[in-house]
Coordinates of C-alpha atoms in Angstrom, one line a residue:
M1 CA -15.8 81.9 -28.7
A2 CA -17.2 81.7 -32.3
S3 CA -21.0 82.1 -32.6
D4 CA -21.3 79.0 -34.8
T5 CA -19.9 76.6 -32.2
L6 CA -22.3 74.4 -30.2
S7 CA -21.0 75.7 -26.9
A8 CA -21.7 79.3 -27.8
V9 CA -25.3 78.5 -28.9
L10 CA -25.9 76.5 -25.7
E11 CA -24.6 79.3 -23.4
K12 CA -26.7 81.8 -25.2
K13 CA -29.8 79.7 -24.5
I14 CA -28.9 79.2 -20.9
R15 CA -28.5 82.9 -20.4
H16 CA -31.9 83.4 -22.0
L17 CA -33.4 81.4 -19.1
C18 CA -32.6 84.3 -16.8
L19 CA -32.0 82.0 -13.8
N20 CA -30.8 84.9 -11.6
D21 CA -33.4 87.5 -12.7
F22 CA -37.0 88.1 -11.7
P23 CA -39.0 86.0 -11.0
C24 CA -36.1 83.4 -10.6
G25 CA -33.1 83.6 -8.2
N26 CA -32.6 85.4 -4.9
G27 CA -33.8 89.0 -4.8
R28 CA -35.8 91.6 -2.9
W29 CA -39.0 90.3 -4.7
R30 CA -39.0 87.1 -2.6
K31 CA -40.5 86.9 0.9
T32 CA -38.2 85.8 3.7
K33 CA -38.7 82.6 5.6
D34 CA -39.6 84.5 8.8
G35 CA -42.2 86.6 6.9
A36 CA -40.5 89.9 7.6
E37 CA -41.4 92.5 4.9
T38 CA -38.3 94.3 3.6
A39 CA -40.0 95.6 0.5
K40 CA -43.6 96.4 -0.6
A41 CA -43.5 94.3 -3.7
Q42 CA -42.6 90.9 -2.2
M43 CA -44.2 87.8 -3.7
S44 CA -44.6 84.2 -2.5
T45 CA -43.1 81.2 -4.2
D46 CA -46.4 80.1 -5.6
E47 CA -46.9 83.5 -7.2
L48 CA -43.5 83.5 -8.7
L49 CA -44.1 80.0 -10.2
D50 CA -47.4 81.2 -11.7
L51 CA -45.5 83.9 -13.6
L52 CA -43.3 81.2 -15.1
S53 CA -46.1 78.8 -16.0
C54 CA -48.8 81.1 -17.2
P55 CA -48.8 81.5 -21.1
Y56 CA -50.0 85.1 -20.8
S57 CA -47.2 86.1 -18.5
P58 CA -44.3 88.2 -20.0
W59 CA -41.9 85.9 -18.1
W60 CA -43.2 82.7 -19.8
N61 CA -40.9 81.1 -22.3
N62 CA -41.4 78.1 -24.6
E63 CA -38.1 76.4 -24.1
S64 CA -38.5 73.6 -26.7
W65 CA -34.7 73.1 -27.1
S66 CA -34.6 71.1 -23.9
P67 CA -37.2 69.5 -21.6
Q68 CA -35.0 70.4 -18.7
A69 CA -35.0 74.1 -19.4
S70 CA -38.4 74.8 -17.8
A71 CA -37.7 72.5 -14.9
L72 CA -34.5 74.4 -14.3
R73 CA -36.3 77.7 -14.1
E74 CA -38.7 76.3 -11.5
L75 CA -35.7 75.1 -9.4
A76 CA -34.4 78.7 -9.7
V77 CA -37.5 79.8 -7.9
L78 CA -37.8 76.9 -5.3
T79 CA -34.1 76.4 -4.5
P80 CA -32.0 79.1 -6.1
E81 CA -29.0 78.4 -3.9
R82 CA -28.4 75.1 -5.7
L83 CA -27.9 76.6 -9.2
H84 CA -24.2 76.8 -9.4
T85 CA -22.4 76.3 -12.8
D86 CA -21.6 72.6 -12.6
F87 CA -25.2 71.8 -11.4
I88 CA -26.7 73.6 -14.4
Y89 CA -24.5 71.7 -17.0
N90 CA -25.1 68.3 -15.3
Y91 CA -28.8 68.9 -15.1
F92 CA -29.3 68.7 -18.9
T93 CA -29.9 65.2 -20.3
S94 CA -31.5 66.2 -23.6
L95 CA -30.6 69.0 -26.0
R96 CA -32.4 69.8 -29.3
I97 CA -30.5 72.4 -31.2
M98 CA -32.1 72.4 -34.7
D99 CA -31.6 75.0 -37.5
N100 CA -29.3 77.2 -35.5
G101 CA -26.4 77.5 -37.9
V102 CA -24.1 75.3 -35.8
S103 CA -21.1 74.2 -37.8
I104 CA -18.5 73.2 -35.1
I105 CA -18.8 70.7 -32.3
D106 CA -16.2 71.9 -29.8
R107 CA -15.0 70.4 -26.5
G108 CA -17.4 72.6 -24.5
L109 CA -20.0 70.0 -25.1
L110 CA -18.2 67.7 -22.7
R111 CA -19.3 69.9 -19.8
F112 CA -22.7 68.3 -20.2
S113 CA -21.5 65.0 -18.7
K114 CA -24.9 63.5 -18.2
L115 CA -26.2 64.3 -21.6
E116 CA -28.0 61.3 -23.2
E117 CA -29.9 62.8 -26.2
L118 CA -28.3 65.2 -28.7
V119 CA -30.3 66.4 -31.7
L120 CA -28.4 68.6 -34.2
S121 CA -30.5 68.3 -37.3
V122 CA -30.7 71.0 -40.0
N123 CA -27.4 72.7 -39.2
K124 CA -24.1 73.2 -41.1
I125 CA -22.0 70.5 -39.5
S126 CA -19.4 69.0 -41.8
E127 CA -17.4 67.1 -39.2
I128 CA -18.4 65.8 -35.8
P129 CA -15.4 64.6 -33.6
G130 CA -16.4 61.6 -31.5
K131 CA -13.9 62.7 -28.8
N132 CA -16.0 65.8 -28.2
L133 CA -19.2 63.9 -27.5
P134 CA -20.2 63.0 -23.9
R135 CA -19.7 59.3 -23.0
A136 CA -23.2 58.9 -21.7
L137 CA -24.8 59.8 -25.0
K138 CA -27.4 57.3 -26.2
I139 CA -29.3 59.2 -29.0
L140 CA -27.5 61.2 -31.7
E141 CA -29.4 62.8 -34.5
L142 CA -27.5 64.6 -37.3
R143 CA -30.0 64.7 -40.2
A144 CA -29.8 67.3 -43.0
N145 CA -26.2 68.5 -42.2
Q146 CA -23.1 68.6 -44.4
L147 CA -21.5 65.4 -43.4
S148 CA -19.3 63.8 -46.0
S149 CA -17.3 61.4 -43.9
L150 CA -17.7 59.3 -40.7
N151 CA -13.9 59.2 -39.9
S152 CA -14.0 61.7 -37.0
L153 CA -17.2 60.3 -35.5
T154 CA -15.6 57.0 -34.8
R155 CA -12.5 58.4 -33.1
P156 CA -13.7 57.2 -30.7
P157 CA -17.5 56.8 -30.9
P158 CA -19.9 57.1 -27.9
P159 CA -19.8 53.6 -26.4
Q160 CA -23.4 53.5 -25.3
L161 CA -25.1 55.0 -28.4
Q162 CA -28.3 53.2 -29.2
Y163 CA -29.9 55.5 -31.9
L164 CA -27.9 57.1 -34.7
S165 CA -29.5 59.2 -37.4
L166 CA -27.4 60.2 -40.4
G167 CA -30.1 60.8 -43.0
S168 CA -29.9 63.5 -45.7
N169 CA -26.2 63.8 -45.7
N170 CA -23.6 63.2 -48.4
L171 CA -22.5 59.8 -47.2
G172 CA -22.1 56.7 -49.3
S173 CA -18.4 55.9 -49.9
S174 CA -16.9 52.5 -49.2
E175 CA -15.0 54.2 -46.3
D176 CA -18.3 55.3 -44.7
V177 CA -19.5 51.7 -45.0
S178 CA -16.5 50.4 -43.1
H179 CA -17.4 52.7 -40.2
L180 CA -20.9 51.2 -39.8
T181 CA -20.0 47.9 -38.2
G182 CA -20.4 46.3 -34.8
K183 CA -16.8 47.2 -34.0
Y184 CA -17.8 50.8 -33.5
W185 CA -21.5 50.5 -32.5
P186 CA -22.0 47.5 -30.3
Q187 CA -25.1 48.9 -28.6
L188 CA -26.8 50.3 -31.7
V189 CA -30.5 49.4 -31.9
C190 CA -31.8 51.9 -34.5
L191 CA -30.0 53.3 -37.5
D192 CA -31.3 55.9 -40.0
L193 CA -29.4 56.2 -43.3
S194 CA -32.2 57.5 -45.4
D195 CA -31.7 59.9 -48.3
C196 CA -27.9 59.4 -48.5
E197 CA -25.9 58.2 -51.5
F198 CA -25.1 54.6 -50.7
Q199 CA -25.1 52.6 -54.0
D200 CA -23.3 49.3 -53.1
Q201 CA -26.2 47.3 -51.5
Q202 CA -24.1 44.2 -50.8
A203 CA -21.3 46.0 -49.1
L204 CA -23.6 48.0 -46.9
L205 CA -25.7 45.1 -45.8
D206 CA -22.7 43.0 -45.1
A207 CA -21.4 45.7 -42.8
L208 CA -24.8 46.2 -41.1
S209 CA -25.1 42.5 -40.5
T210 CA -22.3 42.8 -37.9
L211 CA -24.4 45.1 -35.7
P212 CA -25.4 42.6 -33.0
L213 CA -28.4 44.6 -31.6
L214 CA -29.8 46.3 -34.7
K215 CA -33.6 46.1 -34.8
T216 CA -34.8 49.1 -36.8
L217 CA -33.2 50.3 -40.0
V218 CA -34.2 53.1 -42.4
L219 CA -32.6 53.0 -45.9
E220 CA -35.2 54.6 -48.2
G221 CA -33.9 57.4 -50.4
N222 CA -30.6 55.7 -51.2
P223 CA -29.9 54.9 -54.9
F224 CA -29.7 51.1 -54.4
T225 CA -33.3 51.1 -53.0
L226 CA -34.5 51.6 -56.6
A227 CA -33.2 48.2 -57.6
P228 CA -35.7 45.4 -58.1
S229 CA -33.9 43.3 -55.4
Y230 CA -34.8 45.8 -52.6
P231 CA -36.2 45.4 -50.0
G232 CA -36.1 41.6 -50.4
F233 CA -32.3 41.4 -50.3
A234 CA -32.1 43.5 -47.2
V235 CA -34.8 41.5 -45.4
D236 CA -33.0 38.2 -46.1
S237 CA -29.5 39.6 -45.3
L238 CA -30.5 40.9 -41.8
P239 CA -32.5 38.1 -40.1
R240 CA -32.5 40.0 -36.7
L241 CA -34.2 43.0 -38.2
F242 CA -37.7 43.8 -37.0
C243 CA -38.5 47.1 -38.8
L244 CA -37.3 48.3 -42.2
D245 CA -38.2 51.8 -43.6
A246 CA -40.9 52.3 -41.0
S247 CA -42.6 49.0 -41.8
W248 CA -42.7 45.9 -39.7
I249 CA -41.2 42.8 -41.3
S250 CA -43.9 40.1 -41.3
P251 CA -43.1 36.4 -41.0
E252 CA -44.7 35.9 -44.5
E253 CA -42.5 38.5 -46.0
R254 CA -39.4 37.0 -44.5
C255 CA -40.4 33.6 -45.8
N256 CA -41.0 34.9 -49.3
F257 CA -37.5 36.4 -49.5
R258 CA -35.7 33.5 -47.9
G259 CA -32.7 32.5 -50.0
L260 CA -32.5 35.8 -51.9
A261 CA -29.3 36.9 -50.1
K262 CA -27.4 34.1 -51.7
M263 CA -28.3 35.2 -55.3
R264 CA -25.6 37.9 -55.3
D265 CA -25.2 37.7 -59.1
L266 CA -28.6 39.4 -59.4
I267 CA -27.6 42.5 -57.4
V268 CA -26.5 45.0 -60.0
D269 CA -26.5 48.8 -60.3
M270 CA -29.5 49.1 -62.6
T271 CA -33.2 48.6 -62.8
S272 CA -36.2 48.7 -65.1
A273 CA -38.8 51.4 -65.2
T274 CA -42.0 51.3 -67.3
V275 CA -43.7 54.4 -68.6
S276 CA -47.3 53.9 -69.7
V277 CA -49.3 56.4 -71.8
G278 CA -53.0 56.0 -71.8
R279 CA -56.0 58.0 -73.1
I280 CA -55.9 61.7 -74.1
R281 CA -58.9 63.9 -74.1
G282 CA -59.8 67.6 -74.7
I283 CA -58.1 68.3 -78.1
P284 CA -60.4 70.5 -80.2
D285 CA -61.7 69.0 -83.4
P286 CA -59.4 70.3 -86.2
S287 CA -62.1 69.9 -88.8
M288 CA -64.1 72.7 -87.1
S289 CA -61.5 75.2 -88.3
V290 CA -61.4 74.0 -91.9
D291 CA -62.9 76.4 -94.5
E292 CA -65.5 74.6 -96.7
K293 CA -64.7 77.0 -99.6
C294 CA -61.1 76.0 -99.7
L295 CA -59.6 74.1 -102.6
D296 CA -59.2 70.3 -102.7
F297 CA -55.5 70.6 -102.4
P298 CA -53.4 70.4 -100.4
V299 CA -54.7 67.5 -98.4
V300 CA -54.0 68.2 -94.7
T301 CA -53.3 65.3 -92.4
L302 CA -53.0 65.9 -88.6
T303 CA -51.7 63.4 -86.1
Y304 CA -51.0 63.7 -82.4
F305 CA -48.4 62.0 -80.1
I306 CA -46.8 62.2 -76.7
T307 CA -43.0 62.8 -76.1
Y308 CA -41.0 62.6 -72.9
E309 CA -37.4 62.5 -71.8
F310 CA -36.1 59.6 -69.8
L311 CA -32.8 58.7 -68.4
S312 CA -30.8 56.5 -70.8
H313 CA -28.6 53.6 -70.2
Q314 CA -29.5 51.2 -72.9
T315 CA -32.0 51.0 -75.8
P316 CA -35.4 50.8 -74.1
V317 CA -37.6 47.8 -74.4
N318 CA -41.0 48.8 -75.8
S319 CA -44.2 47.0 -75.4
A320 CA -47.8 47.5 -76.5
L321 CA -50.5 46.8 -74.0
N322 CA -53.1 44.1 -74.7
N323 CA -51.0 42.6 -77.5
E324 CA -49.8 39.0 -77.9
T325 CA -46.2 38.1 -77.1
R326 CA -44.0 37.6 -80.1
A327 CA -40.7 35.8 -79.7
D328 CA -39.1 37.2 -82.8
T329 CA -39.7 40.9 -81.9
A330 CA -38.7 40.2 -78.3
S331 CA -35.4 38.8 -79.4
T332 CA -34.5 42.0 -81.3
S333 CA -34.9 44.1 -78.2
H334 CA -31.8 42.8 -76.5
V335 CA -28.9 45.2 -75.9
T336 CA -25.8 45.1 -77.9
D337 CA -23.7 47.7 -76.1
D338 CA -20.1 46.4 -76.0
S339 CA -19.3 48.7 -73.1
L340 CA -21.4 46.7 -70.7
S341 CA -20.1 43.9 -68.6
D342 CA -21.4 40.3 -68.7
T343 CA -23.1 40.9 -65.4
D344 CA -24.9 44.0 -66.8
L345 CA -26.0 42.1 -69.9
H346 CA -27.2 39.3 -67.7
S347 CA -29.3 41.8 -65.7
I348 CA -30.7 43.4 -68.8
K349 CA -31.9 40.0 -70.0
I350 CA -33.6 39.5 -66.7
C351 CA -35.4 42.9 -66.9
E352 CA -36.5 42.3 -70.6
R353 CA -39.7 40.4 -69.9
Q354 CA -42.1 42.5 -71.7
T355 CA -42.9 42.2 -75.4
A356 CA -41.5 44.5 -78.1
K357 CA -43.7 47.2 -79.5
P358 CA -43.8 48.4 -83.1
H359 CA -41.2 51.1 -83.8
T360 CA -41.6 54.4 -82.1
E361 CA -39.6 57.5 -82.9
E362 CA -36.6 58.4 -80.7
T363 CA -34.1 61.2 -81.0
P364 CA -30.4 60.6 -80.4
H365 CA -28.8 60.9 -77.0
H366 CA -28.2 64.3 -75.6
A367 CA -27.2 65.8 -72.3
A368 CA -29.8 67.3 -69.9
H369 CA -28.7 68.7 -66.5
G370 CA -25.6 66.6 -66.6
K371 CA -27.4 63.3 -67.2
K372 CA -27.7 61.3 -70.4
T373 CA -31.3 61.3 -71.6
R374 CA -33.2 60.2 -74.6
L375 CA -36.4 61.6 -76.1
H376 CA -39.1 59.0 -76.6
S377 CA -42.4 59.3 -78.4
T378 CA -45.5 57.3 -78.8
S379 CA -47.2 56.3 -82.0
K380 CA -49.1 58.9 -84.0
L381 CA -52.9 58.9 -83.8
A382 CA -55.5 60.8 -85.9
W383 CA -57.9 63.0 -84.0
S384 CA -60.8 61.7 -82.0
E385 CA -62.6 62.8 -78.9
C386 CA -60.7 60.2 -76.9
M387 CA -57.4 58.9 -78.3
D388 CA -56.1 55.8 -76.6
F389 CA -52.4 55.2 -77.0
S390 CA -52.2 52.2 -74.7
E391 CA -48.5 52.0 -74.9
A392 CA -45.8 51.1 -72.4
H393 CA -42.1 51.7 -72.7
T394 CA -39.8 49.7 -70.4
H395 CA -36.4 51.3 -69.9
I396 CA -33.4 49.5 -68.5
V397 CA -31.6 52.4 -66.7
G398 CA -28.5 52.9 -64.6
P399 CA -26.5 53.7 -62.6
L400 CA -29.0 54.1 -59.9
G401 CA -27.4 57.3 -58.5
C402 CA -28.2 59.1 -61.7
L403 CA -31.7 57.6 -61.7
K404 CA -32.3 59.0 -58.2
K405 CA -31.4 62.5 -59.4
F406 CA -33.6 62.1 -62.4
F407 CA -36.6 61.0 -60.3
N408 CA -36.1 64.0 -58.0
Q409 CA -36.1 66.3 -61.0
G410 CA -39.3 64.8 -62.4
L411 CA -40.5 63.8 -65.9
C412 CA -41.2 66.4 -68.6
V413 CA -44.1 65.3 -70.9
S414 CA -45.1 67.1 -74.1
L415 CA -48.1 66.9 -76.5
E416 CA -47.1 67.4 -80.1
E417 CA -49.0 67.8 -83.4
E418 CA -47.7 66.7 -86.8
K419 CA -49.1 68.3 -89.9
V420 CA -48.5 66.8 -93.4
L421 CA -49.5 68.5 -96.6
S422 CA -50.1 66.3 -99.6
W423 CA -50.1 67.7 -103.2
P424 CA -50.9 66.0 -106.6
A425 CA -47.7 64.7 -108.3
A426 CA -46.8 66.7 -111.4
S427 CA -45.9 64.2 -114.2
E428 CA -45.0 65.2 -117.8
D429 CA -46.0 61.8 -119.3
T430 CA -49.4 61.8 -117.8
S431 CA -50.1 65.4 -118.9
A432 CA -48.9 64.7 -122.5
Q433 CA -51.1 61.6 -122.7
H434 CA -54.0 63.5 -121.3
S435 CA -53.7 66.3 -124.0
K436 CA -53.2 63.7 -126.8
S437 CA -56.3 61.8 -125.7
V438 CA -58.3 65.1 -125.7
K439 CA -57.3 65.8 -129.3
V440 CA -58.1 62.3 -130.4
N441 CA -61.5 62.4 -128.7
K442 CA -62.2 65.8 -130.5
G443 CA -61.3 64.3 -133.9
Q444 CA -63.5 61.3 -133.3
K445 CA -66.4 63.4 -132.2
E446 CA -66.2 65.3 -135.5
K447 CA -66.0 62.2 -137.7
E448 CA -68.1 59.7 -135.7
A449 CA -71.6 60.7 -134.7
P450 CA -72.8 57.4 -133.2
A451 CA -72.7 57.0 -129.5
K452 CA -70.3 54.7 -127.7
S453 CA -71.4 51.4 -126.3
A454 CA -71.9 50.8 -122.6
S455 CA -68.8 48.7 -122.4
A456 CA -66.7 51.4 -123.9
R457 CA -68.0 53.9 -121.5
D458 CA -67.1 51.7 -118.5
K459 CA -63.6 51.3 -119.9
A460 CA -63.3 55.1 -120.2
K461 CA -64.4 55.5 -116.6
D462 CA -61.8 52.9 -115.4
K463 CA -59.1 54.8 -117.2
I464 CA -60.2 58.0 -115.6
R465 CA -60.0 56.4 -112.2
K466 CA -56.6 54.9 -112.9
S467 CA -55.4 58.3 -114.1
A468 CA -56.2 60.0 -110.7
P469 CA -53.2 62.0 -109.6
E470 CA -50.9 60.5 -107.0
L471 CA -50.2 62.6 -103.9
V472 CA -46.8 63.8 -102.8
Q473 CA -46.2 64.6 -99.2
D474 CA -44.3 67.6 -97.9
P475 CA -41.9 67.2 -95.0
P476 CA -43.9 67.0 -91.7
I477 CA -44.4 70.1 -89.7
R478 CA -44.4 69.6 -85.9
R479 CA -45.4 71.9 -83.1
V480 CA -45.7 71.5 -79.4
L481 CA -49.2 72.0 -78.2
G482 CA -48.4 71.8 -74.5
S483 CA -46.1 70.6 -71.8
A484 CA -46.5 69.2 -68.3
H485 CA -44.3 68.1 -65.4
V486 CA -44.8 64.9 -63.5
P487 CA -43.1 64.7 -60.0
L488 CA -41.4 61.3 -59.4
H489 CA -39.8 61.9 -56.0
S490 CA -42.2 59.5 -54.4
L491 CA -40.4 56.6 -56.2
V492 CA -37.2 57.6 -54.4
K493 CA -39.1 57.6 -51.1
G494 CA -40.2 53.9 -51.5
G495 CA -43.1 54.2 -53.8
L496 CA -43.6 51.6 -56.6
K497 CA -45.8 53.5 -59.0
V498 CA -46.8 57.1 -59.9
D499 CA -50.2 57.7 -61.5
A500 CA -50.5 61.1 -63.1
L501 CA -53.1 63.0 -65.2
C502 CA -51.0 65.5 -67.2
D503 CA -52.9 68.8 -67.7
F504 CA -51.8 70.7 -70.9
G505 CA -54.3 73.5 -70.4
I506 CA -57.1 74.6 -72.7
M507 CA -56.5 74.7 -76.4
Q508 CA -58.6 76.9 -78.6
T509 CA -59.5 76.2 -82.2
R510 CA -58.4 78.6 -85.0
D511 CA -62.0 79.9 -85.3
A512 CA -62.0 80.9 -81.7
V513 CA -58.6 82.7 -82.1
E514 CA -59.8 84.5 -85.2
A515 CA -63.0 85.5 -83.5
E516 CA -61.0 87.0 -80.6
Q517 CA -58.8 88.9 -83.1
T518 CA -61.9 90.3 -85.0
F519 CA -63.4 91.3 -81.6
Q520 CA -60.2 93.2 -80.8
K521 CA -60.3 94.9 -84.2
D522 CA -64.0 95.8 -83.7
L523 CA -63.1 97.5 -80.4
G524 CA -60.5 99.6 -82.3
K525 CA -63.1 100.5 -84.9
K526 CA -65.5 101.4 -82.2
T527 CA -63.2 104.0 -80.8
K528 CA -62.6 105.5 -84.3
D529 CA -66.4 105.7 -84.8
D530 CA -66.9 107.4 -81.5
K531 CA -64.4 110.0 -82.5
K532 CA -66.2 110.5 -85.8
E533 CA -69.5 110.8 -83.9
E534 CA -68.1 113.5 -81.7
K535 CA -67.0 115.4 -84.8
N536 CA -70.4 115.1 -86.3
K537 CA -72.0 116.5 -83.1
E538 CA -69.6 119.5 -83.3
S539 CA -70.5 120.0 -87.0
K540 CA -74.2 119.7 -86.0
R541 CA -73.9 122.5 -83.6
R542 CA -72.2 124.6 -86.3
G543 CA -74.3 123.5 -89.3
G544 CA -78.0 123.4 -90.0
S545 CA -80.6 121.1 -88.5
G546 CA -81.0 119.0 -91.6
T547 CA -77.4 117.9 -91.7
G548 CA -77.6 117.2 -88.0
Q549 CA -80.5 114.9 -88.4
K550 CA -78.7 113.0 -91.2
N551 CA -75.6 112.6 -89.0
R552 CA -77.7 111.5 -86.1
A553 CA -79.4 108.8 -88.2
S554 CA -76.2 107.5 -89.7
S555 CA -74.5 107.4 -86.2
K556 CA -77.5 105.4 -84.8
G557 CA -77.3 102.9 -87.6
K558 CA -73.6 102.5 -87.1
Q559 CA -74.0 102.0 -83.3
K560 CA -76.7 99.4 -83.9
G561 CA -74.5 97.5 -86.4
R562 CA -71.6 97.5 -83.9
K563 CA -73.8 96.2 -81.1
E564 CA -75.1 93.4 -83.2
H565 CA -71.6 92.4 -84.3
E566 CA -70.3 92.5 -80.7
V567 CA -73.1 90.2 -79.6
D568 CA -72.3 87.8 -82.4
V569 CA -68.7 87.7 -81.6
H570 CA -69.4 87.3 -77.9
T571 CA -71.7 84.5 -78.5
D572 CA -69.2 82.8 -80.7
N573 CA -66.6 82.9 -77.9
T574 CA -68.8 81.7 -75.2
S575 CA -71.0 79.1 -77.0
V576 CA -68.2 76.4 -77.0
Q577 CA -67.2 75.2 -73.5
L578 CA -63.6 74.0 -73.9
E579 CA -62.1 71.5 -71.5
P580 CA -58.4 71.1 -70.6
V581 CA -56.3 68.6 -72.6
T582 CA -55.3 65.7 -70.3
V583 CA -53.4 62.5 -70.8
E584 CA -53.1 59.5 -68.5
L585 CA -49.5 58.6 -67.6
N586 CA -47.9 56.3 -65.0
V587 CA -44.4 55.3 -64.1
E588 CA -43.7 52.0 -62.4
L589 CA -40.5 50.5 -60.9
E590 CA -39.9 46.7 -61.1
K591 CA -39.7 45.0 -57.7
W592 CA -39.2 41.3 -57.0
Q593 CA -42.0 40.0 -54.7
S594 CA -40.2 36.8 -53.7
A595 CA -37.0 34.8 -54.0
S596 CA -38.7 32.3 -56.3
E597 CA -39.5 35.1 -58.8
A598 CA -35.8 36.1 -58.8
H599 CA -34.8 32.5 -59.2
K600 CA -37.0 32.1 -62.3
L601 CA -35.4 35.2 -63.8
L602 CA -32.0 33.7 -63.1
L603 CA -32.9 30.5 -64.9

């Protein structure tokens, strides 16, 4: 029998109970009923039971794989004559075989004819034949396995099953949906389909509505739960449901979503997610690293902005917070993708409720980890101690299966700096006119001695102002100052919003970097000076006392200078307390709070 079959694992665990070995079973270690002593080491029944129940006993075992295991060992002490093979198999009503590498459910499981609970989570099961499951089974848990189909489970299914857990498996096809109906599970009360790959919300809920006794349902983690119609559409489609995703359905909630199940045109495979960027703090003042003795040109302009990659389906709808709504800009944000169907375009119009923001930079589409993404950036701001972007970008994204993978991967956020150098424009006409005016002025000064009038001087000053050189900008130079990762898996688990404070670390100014470099250089010089000092000591021993005194004085002066310089450098490095650069960011999914809200969007 293969070691990865369920029967082999169960037999191994039963053998580990040692039902025929000390202190269980019949043996010379037991006292006879008449009290005759046949051996010196005989023990009473109570003493043998103490060896099984005491946690400090070497014969104590924590048999968590079945609540009947410890009780069966006690029976092996009290009435060992009853423990024949059929009795042992029929004694088990609950088995919990988790993370044991089981991959095959063989017919040996049918020997446990009274089994009511079977937990096989976190194994390697890819197929579970219903014909190999005991008919008395009421609870079946198969979480975190390798199931990709439900065909074999329903041939035939356990007729009395009340709880079925299929979460964290690769299930989600239309064929799987067809096997989740009342035809196969007439007694099912609780169903767990969390963290699977179901995308067709309407088809799944139509199938689940045929389950006559379904009261508890878990669907979180499926792609369609990211849609704005969830959970309202599920609540209205399953009127007999009491609990959804570990939350009780209140009468107010059911009343709010009443009628949403009839608005099937709104149920599409896309949603809208809003990424908001707030305040950024901690960037060192770039003016602190500017040399006052430098020339007037080039003029350096520094700006800062945030970039992030987000899943792309259509052109995002951008909005600026705390700005008035403009109908003309909002109308330009509609999607013009010819590849989309009328239903998709209708859903996009529903999701486009936020105002359009002034243009922000975006790079072309590119592939990242097999998903189509687009790089988005905020507007560029000049430096200040607290820069407030106050920008929100609303993205219409789909399909929802790709969005789930993207959320599980997380959002990559980067802080970038743009540097622009401006130079005076070199013009031949202006230089020629300037030289000509200089010659004329020299000639007039030689011929005319009287001073110019006040009005003439003012005109000359205006000409000088007008003749100020125009600045020409070089291409911008960009560099990434830091990156951060924002986990978004909570949105897949049913969360509506993620608030994050992205930490880009501590950024040093150029002065601090240069001070550190000079400090390292000084350490190198110190070692060289020490070597020279040792040479001077050797020469002192060889030479006269006069030269030794001179060398000693010069070495002391050098040491004193080095110490003072080290102190200056050290104080420069520690005088400024730098704080990490942080930026406020949140990601929020759109969810309909009532059927009336969805009805307004439809109108």
